[in-house]
C-alpha positions as semicolon CSV with decimal commas, in nm:
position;residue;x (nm);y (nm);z (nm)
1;X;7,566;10,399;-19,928
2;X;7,792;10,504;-19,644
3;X;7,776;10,446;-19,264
4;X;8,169;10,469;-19,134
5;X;8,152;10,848;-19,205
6;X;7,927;10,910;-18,897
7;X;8,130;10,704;-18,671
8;X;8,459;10,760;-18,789
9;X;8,714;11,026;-18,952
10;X;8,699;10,810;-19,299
11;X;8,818;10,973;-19,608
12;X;8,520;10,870;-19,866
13;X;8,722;11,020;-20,174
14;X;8,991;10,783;-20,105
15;X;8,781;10,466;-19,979
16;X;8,539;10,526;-20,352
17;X;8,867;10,565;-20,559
18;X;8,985;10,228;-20,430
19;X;8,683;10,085;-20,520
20;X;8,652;10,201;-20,859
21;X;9,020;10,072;-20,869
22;X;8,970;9,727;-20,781
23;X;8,624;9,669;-20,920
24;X;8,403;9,503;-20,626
25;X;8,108;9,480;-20,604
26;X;8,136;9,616;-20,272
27;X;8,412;9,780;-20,023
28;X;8,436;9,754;-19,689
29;X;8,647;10,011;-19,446
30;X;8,788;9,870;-19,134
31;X;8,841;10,100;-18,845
32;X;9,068;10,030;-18,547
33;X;8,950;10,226;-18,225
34;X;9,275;10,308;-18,031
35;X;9,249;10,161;-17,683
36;X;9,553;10,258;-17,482
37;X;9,383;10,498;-17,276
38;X;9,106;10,216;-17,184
39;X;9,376;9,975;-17,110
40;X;9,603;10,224;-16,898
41;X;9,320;10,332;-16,698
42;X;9,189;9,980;-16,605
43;X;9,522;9,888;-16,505
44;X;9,506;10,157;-16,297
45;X;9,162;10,009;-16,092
46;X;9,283;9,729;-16,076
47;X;9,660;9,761;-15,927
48;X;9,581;10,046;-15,761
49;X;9,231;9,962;-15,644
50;X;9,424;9,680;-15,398
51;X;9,627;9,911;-15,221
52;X;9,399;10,164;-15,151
53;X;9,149;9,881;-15,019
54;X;9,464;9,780;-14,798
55;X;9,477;10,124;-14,702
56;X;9,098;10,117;-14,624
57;X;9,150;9,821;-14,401
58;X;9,448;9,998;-14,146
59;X;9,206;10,088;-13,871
60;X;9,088;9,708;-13,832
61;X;9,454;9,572;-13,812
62;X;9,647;9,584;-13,478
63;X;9,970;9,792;-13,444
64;X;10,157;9,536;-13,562
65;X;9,954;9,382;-13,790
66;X;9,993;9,763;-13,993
67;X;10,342;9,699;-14,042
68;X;10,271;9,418;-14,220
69;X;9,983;9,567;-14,428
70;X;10,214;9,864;-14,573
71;X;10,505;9,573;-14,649
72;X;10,270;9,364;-14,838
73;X;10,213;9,731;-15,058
74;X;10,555;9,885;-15,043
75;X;10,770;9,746;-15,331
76;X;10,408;9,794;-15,539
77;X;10,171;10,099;-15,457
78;X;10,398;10,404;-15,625
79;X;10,451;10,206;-15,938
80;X;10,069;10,115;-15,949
81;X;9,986;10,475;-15,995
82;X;10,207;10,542;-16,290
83;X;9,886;10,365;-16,457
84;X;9,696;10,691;-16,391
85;X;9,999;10,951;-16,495
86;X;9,992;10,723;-16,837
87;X;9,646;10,720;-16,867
88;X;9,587;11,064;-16,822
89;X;9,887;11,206;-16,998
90;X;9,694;10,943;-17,309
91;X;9,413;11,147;-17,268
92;X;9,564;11,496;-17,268
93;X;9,736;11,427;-17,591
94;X;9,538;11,210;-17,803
95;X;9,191;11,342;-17,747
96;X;9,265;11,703;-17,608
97;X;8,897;11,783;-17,667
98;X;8,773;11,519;-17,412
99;X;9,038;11,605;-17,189
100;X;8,899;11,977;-17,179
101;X;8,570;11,855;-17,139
102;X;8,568;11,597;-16,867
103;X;8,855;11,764;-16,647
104;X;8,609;12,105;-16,688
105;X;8,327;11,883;-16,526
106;X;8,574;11,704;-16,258
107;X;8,798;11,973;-16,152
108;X;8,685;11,952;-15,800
109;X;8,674;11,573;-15,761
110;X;8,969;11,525;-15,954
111;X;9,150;11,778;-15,717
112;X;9,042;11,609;-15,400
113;X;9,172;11,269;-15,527
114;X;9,489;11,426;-15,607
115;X;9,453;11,549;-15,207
116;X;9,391;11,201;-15,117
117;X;9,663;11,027;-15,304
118;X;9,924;11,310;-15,151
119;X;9,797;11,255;-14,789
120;X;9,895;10,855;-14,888
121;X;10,227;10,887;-15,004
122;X;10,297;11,143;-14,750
123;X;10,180;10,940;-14,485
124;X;10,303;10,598;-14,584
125;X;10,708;10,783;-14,536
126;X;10,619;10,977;-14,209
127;X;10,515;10,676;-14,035
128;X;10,840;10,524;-14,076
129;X;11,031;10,814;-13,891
130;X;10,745;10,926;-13,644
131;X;10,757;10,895;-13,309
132;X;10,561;10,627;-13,137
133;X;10,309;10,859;-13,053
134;X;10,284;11,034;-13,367
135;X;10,263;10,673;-13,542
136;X;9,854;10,636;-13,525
137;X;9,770;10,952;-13,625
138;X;9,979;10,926;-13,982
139;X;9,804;10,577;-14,026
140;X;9,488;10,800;-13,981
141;X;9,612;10,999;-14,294
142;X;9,683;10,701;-14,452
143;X;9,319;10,554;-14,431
144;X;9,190;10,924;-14,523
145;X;9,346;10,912;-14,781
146;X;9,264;10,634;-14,929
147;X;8,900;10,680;-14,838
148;X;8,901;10,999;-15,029
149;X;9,102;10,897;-15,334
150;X;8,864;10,604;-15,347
151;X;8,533;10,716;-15,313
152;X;8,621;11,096;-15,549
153;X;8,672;10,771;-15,770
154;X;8,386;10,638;-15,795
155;X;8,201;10,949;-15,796
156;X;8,423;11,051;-16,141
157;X;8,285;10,706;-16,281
158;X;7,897;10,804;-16,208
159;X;7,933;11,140;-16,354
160;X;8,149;11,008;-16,661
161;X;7,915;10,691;-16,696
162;X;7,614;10,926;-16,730
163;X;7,750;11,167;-16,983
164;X;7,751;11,481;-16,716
165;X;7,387;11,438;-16,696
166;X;7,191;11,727;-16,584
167;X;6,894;11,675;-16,304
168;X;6,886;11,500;-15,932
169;X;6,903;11,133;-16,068
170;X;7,273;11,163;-16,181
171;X;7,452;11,303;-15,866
172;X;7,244;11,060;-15,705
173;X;7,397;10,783;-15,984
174;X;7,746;10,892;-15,880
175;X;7,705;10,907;-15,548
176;X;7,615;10,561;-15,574
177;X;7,913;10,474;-15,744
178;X;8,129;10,671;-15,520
179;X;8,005;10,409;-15,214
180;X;8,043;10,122;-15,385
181;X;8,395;10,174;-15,566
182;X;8,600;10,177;-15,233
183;X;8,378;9,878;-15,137
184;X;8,515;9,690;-15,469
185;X;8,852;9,819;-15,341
186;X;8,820;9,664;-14,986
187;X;8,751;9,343;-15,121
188;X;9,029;9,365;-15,348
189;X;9,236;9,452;-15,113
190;X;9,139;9,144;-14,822
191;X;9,189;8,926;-15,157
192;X;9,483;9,087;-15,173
193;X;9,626;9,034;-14,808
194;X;9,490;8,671;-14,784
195;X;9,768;8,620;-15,059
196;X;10,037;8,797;-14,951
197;X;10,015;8,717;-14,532
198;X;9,932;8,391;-14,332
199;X;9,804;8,293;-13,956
200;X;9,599;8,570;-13,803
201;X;9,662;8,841;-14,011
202;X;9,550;8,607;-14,275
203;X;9,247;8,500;-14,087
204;X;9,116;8,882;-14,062
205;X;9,201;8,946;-14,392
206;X;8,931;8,675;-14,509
207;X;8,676;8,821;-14,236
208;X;8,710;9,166;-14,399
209;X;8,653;9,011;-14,754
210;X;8,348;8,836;-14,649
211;X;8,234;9,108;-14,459
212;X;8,309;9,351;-14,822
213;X;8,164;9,083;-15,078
214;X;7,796;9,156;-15,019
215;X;7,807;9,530;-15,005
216;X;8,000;9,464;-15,301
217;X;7,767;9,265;-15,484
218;X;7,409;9,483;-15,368
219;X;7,649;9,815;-15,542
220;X;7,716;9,577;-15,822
221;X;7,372;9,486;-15,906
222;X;7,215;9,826;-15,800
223;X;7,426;10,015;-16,073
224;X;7,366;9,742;-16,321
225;X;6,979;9,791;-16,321
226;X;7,042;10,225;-16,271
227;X;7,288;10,272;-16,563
228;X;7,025;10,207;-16,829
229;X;6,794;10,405;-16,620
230;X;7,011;10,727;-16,646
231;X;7,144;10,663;-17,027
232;X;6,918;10,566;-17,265
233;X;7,242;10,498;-17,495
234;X;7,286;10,220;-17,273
235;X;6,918;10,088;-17,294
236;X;6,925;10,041;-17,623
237;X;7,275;9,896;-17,652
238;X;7,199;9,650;-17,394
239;X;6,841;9,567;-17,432
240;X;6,779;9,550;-17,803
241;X;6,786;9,190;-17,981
242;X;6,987;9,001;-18,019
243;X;7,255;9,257;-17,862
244;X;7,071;9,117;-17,516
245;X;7,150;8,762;-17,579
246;X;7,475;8,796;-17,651
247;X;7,587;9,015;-17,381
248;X;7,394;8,824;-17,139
249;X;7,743;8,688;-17,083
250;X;7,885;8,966;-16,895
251;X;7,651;8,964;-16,605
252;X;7,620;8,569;-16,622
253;X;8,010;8,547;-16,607
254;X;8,047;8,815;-16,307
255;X;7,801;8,617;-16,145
256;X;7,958;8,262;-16,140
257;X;8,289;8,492;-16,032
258;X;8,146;8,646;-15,754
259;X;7,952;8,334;-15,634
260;X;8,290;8,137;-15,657
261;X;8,470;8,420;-15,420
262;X;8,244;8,390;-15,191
263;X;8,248;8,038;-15,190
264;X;8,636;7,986;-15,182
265;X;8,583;8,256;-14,850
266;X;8,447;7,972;-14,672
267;X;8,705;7,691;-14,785
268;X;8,983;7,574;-14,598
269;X;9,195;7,554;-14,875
270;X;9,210;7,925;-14,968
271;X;9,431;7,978;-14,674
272;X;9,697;7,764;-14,857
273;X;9,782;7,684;-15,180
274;X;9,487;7,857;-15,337
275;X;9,544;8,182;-15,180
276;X;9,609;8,354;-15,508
277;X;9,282;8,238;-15,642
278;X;8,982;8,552;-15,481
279;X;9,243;8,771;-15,583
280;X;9,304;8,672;-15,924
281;X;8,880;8,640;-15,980
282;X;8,807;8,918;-15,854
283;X;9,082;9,067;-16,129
284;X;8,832;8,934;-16,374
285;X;8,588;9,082;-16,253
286;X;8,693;9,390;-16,335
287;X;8,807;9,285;-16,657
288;X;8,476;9,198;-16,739
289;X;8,282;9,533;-16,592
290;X;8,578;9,703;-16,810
291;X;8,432;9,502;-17,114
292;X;8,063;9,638;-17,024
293;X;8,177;9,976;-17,000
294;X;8,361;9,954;-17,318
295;X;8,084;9,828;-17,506
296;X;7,802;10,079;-17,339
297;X;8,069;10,387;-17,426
298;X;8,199;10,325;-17,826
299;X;8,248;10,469;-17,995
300;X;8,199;10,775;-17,778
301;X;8,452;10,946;-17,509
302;X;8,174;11,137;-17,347
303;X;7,854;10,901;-17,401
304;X;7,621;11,143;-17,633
305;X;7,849;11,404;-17,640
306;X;8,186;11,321;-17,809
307;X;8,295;11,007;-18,058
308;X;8,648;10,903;-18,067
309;X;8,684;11,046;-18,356
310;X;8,591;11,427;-18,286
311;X;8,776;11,382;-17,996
312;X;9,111;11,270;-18,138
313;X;9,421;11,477;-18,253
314;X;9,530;11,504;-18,552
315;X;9,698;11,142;-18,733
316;X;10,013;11,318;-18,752
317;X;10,030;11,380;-18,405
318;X;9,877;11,022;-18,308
319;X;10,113;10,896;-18,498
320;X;10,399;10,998;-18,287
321;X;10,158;10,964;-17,999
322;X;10,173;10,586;-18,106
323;X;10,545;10,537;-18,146
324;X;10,533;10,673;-17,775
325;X;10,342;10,446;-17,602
326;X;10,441;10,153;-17,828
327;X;10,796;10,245;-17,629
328;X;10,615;10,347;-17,312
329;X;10,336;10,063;-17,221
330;X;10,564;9,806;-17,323
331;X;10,813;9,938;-17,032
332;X;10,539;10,004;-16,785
333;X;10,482;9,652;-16,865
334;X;10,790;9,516;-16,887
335;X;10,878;9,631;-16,500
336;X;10,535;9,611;-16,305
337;X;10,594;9,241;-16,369
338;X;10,953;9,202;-16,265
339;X;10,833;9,397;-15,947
340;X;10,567;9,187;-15,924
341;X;10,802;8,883;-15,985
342;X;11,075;8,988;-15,754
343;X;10,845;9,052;-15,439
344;X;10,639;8,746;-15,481
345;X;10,534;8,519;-15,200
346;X;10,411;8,639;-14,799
347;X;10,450;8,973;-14,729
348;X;10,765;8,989;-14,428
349;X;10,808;9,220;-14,153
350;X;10,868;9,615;-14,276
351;X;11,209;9,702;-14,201
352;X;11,410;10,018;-14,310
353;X;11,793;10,076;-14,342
């Protein structure tokens, strides 16, 4: 009786000849998904889903007050995207087949967030050397930017969620998505700034997150209840007993989260010692709509189309693929939290040399 050969590359000569070997009654193969492409790309959302909310907020700060909004990203936002170059580059070399394939059906959105992340980092050094009058209109470019980068986003997540669907209920799916991604990202990013700045800019920055946590929320719960509707995959992972029960967690968890962001919003005490605490929920959050999404995928790349396994490279070459990243995460790693560590505490005024 085998099952692991339909889910997995499994050599069945070699997995019966160790049984007959060791003379079980029965032998069980083990198989280890590799998940550094999963982990690269959700490190991604979330460090670079802050700045580009804080990008999304420019046009409500004051003059001044955008100063301090690019400090509290500057030692942070170009590291944040190596995430994506990592995550990507895992793609491109470990499961060249799904790289083909989902790039084929993204070239467009994935070249206008490309377009959108170049208009940032353009912007966010021309505003340092323009002219007073120049000034607003780069901060413009900044906020397009991020808009653009942010919402193409969201838009890649519908489409990918829904397996490239064909028919009017999946662009509709993604364009779903696509609104309520850079909503996610505002949020994160208020959370963000109520951590890193005090007094008024502080003050704002909590107006703008309770202002973003209900669109937030109603995108949230909206996608929840239309993923199943556009995948039955997803149906029948998540609704089948006793899977239900069990993952009844996820949504129960992201719940209490939510609820206690909102409520910490309205409390004194988040504009002092537990500034830190939104942000690091909402972090969570994610972590745990990363879990979902893991779960609803494996072991699939492209839901219905393409399983890890068809998908992957050869083991010779993920074998070197491995000794890479096992050098290359850990140093990714290794300085996004000395960064992290170094800059730590309010953001202060932006000055250059």
């Amino acid at each position: 009786l085998t099952y692991a050969d339909g889910v997995a590359d499994v050599d069945l000569g070699a997995a019966l000849a160790f049984h007959s070997a060791h003379g079980g009654a029965a032998t069980v193969t083990l198989v280890r998904p590799h998940s550094q492409w999963g982990v690269a790309m959700l490190a991604y959302v979330v460090l670079d889903g802050y700045d580009l909310g804080v990008g999304m907020l420019m046009p409500r700060a004051t003059p001044a007050q955008q100063d301090t909004l690019v400090a509290s990203i500057g030692p942070f936002w170009d590291a944040n995207e190596t995430w994506l170059v990592l995550g990507v580059g895992i793609l491109l070399v470990a499961f060249p087949k799904a790289h083909g394939l989902v790039l084929t059906e993204l070239y467009l959105p994935v070249m206008l967030m490309l377009i959108g992340l170049i208009l940032r980092g353009v912007a966010f050094d021309f505003r340092v050397k323009a002219k007073a009058a120049r000034k607003p209109m780069w901060d413009r470019l900044f906020f397009a930017g991020s808009t653009l980068a942010s919402a193409t986003q969201g838009w890649m997540l519908g489409r990918y969620i829904s397996g490239f669907g064909e028919g009017w209920n999946y662009p509709l799916f993604a364009a779903a998505i696509a609104v309520a991604l850079p909503m996610a990202y505002v949020l994160l990013g208020a959370t963000w700034l109520i951590m890193k700045t005090d007094g008024e800019l502080q003050e704002r920055a909590v107006r703008w997150a309770r202002i973003a946590w209900l669109p937030m929320c109603l995108g949230l719960v909206l996608i929840s209840m239309a993923t199943p509707w556009v995948s039955d995959t997803v149906r029948q992972r998540w609704f089948g007993l006793p899977s239900f029960i069990a993952l009844s967690a996820i949504p129960l968890m992201t719940t209490i989260l939510l609820v206690a962001v909102r409520a910490l919003l309205g409390a004194a005490i988040v504009r002092g010692p537990l500034a830190w605490l939104p942000f690091t929920l909402l972090i969570l959050v994610f972590v745990l709509g990363f879990l979902g999404l893991a779960y609803s995928l494996f072991p699939y790349v492209v839901i219905d189309r393409l399983t890890i396994w068809q998908a992957a490279s050869s083991p010779a070459a993920l074998k070197v693929i491995l000794v890479g990243v096992c050098i290359s995460l850990p140093a990714i790693a290794a300085y996004t939290a000395f960064s992290y560590r170094v800059f730590r505490g309010k953001a202060t005024d932006l000055r250059y040399a």
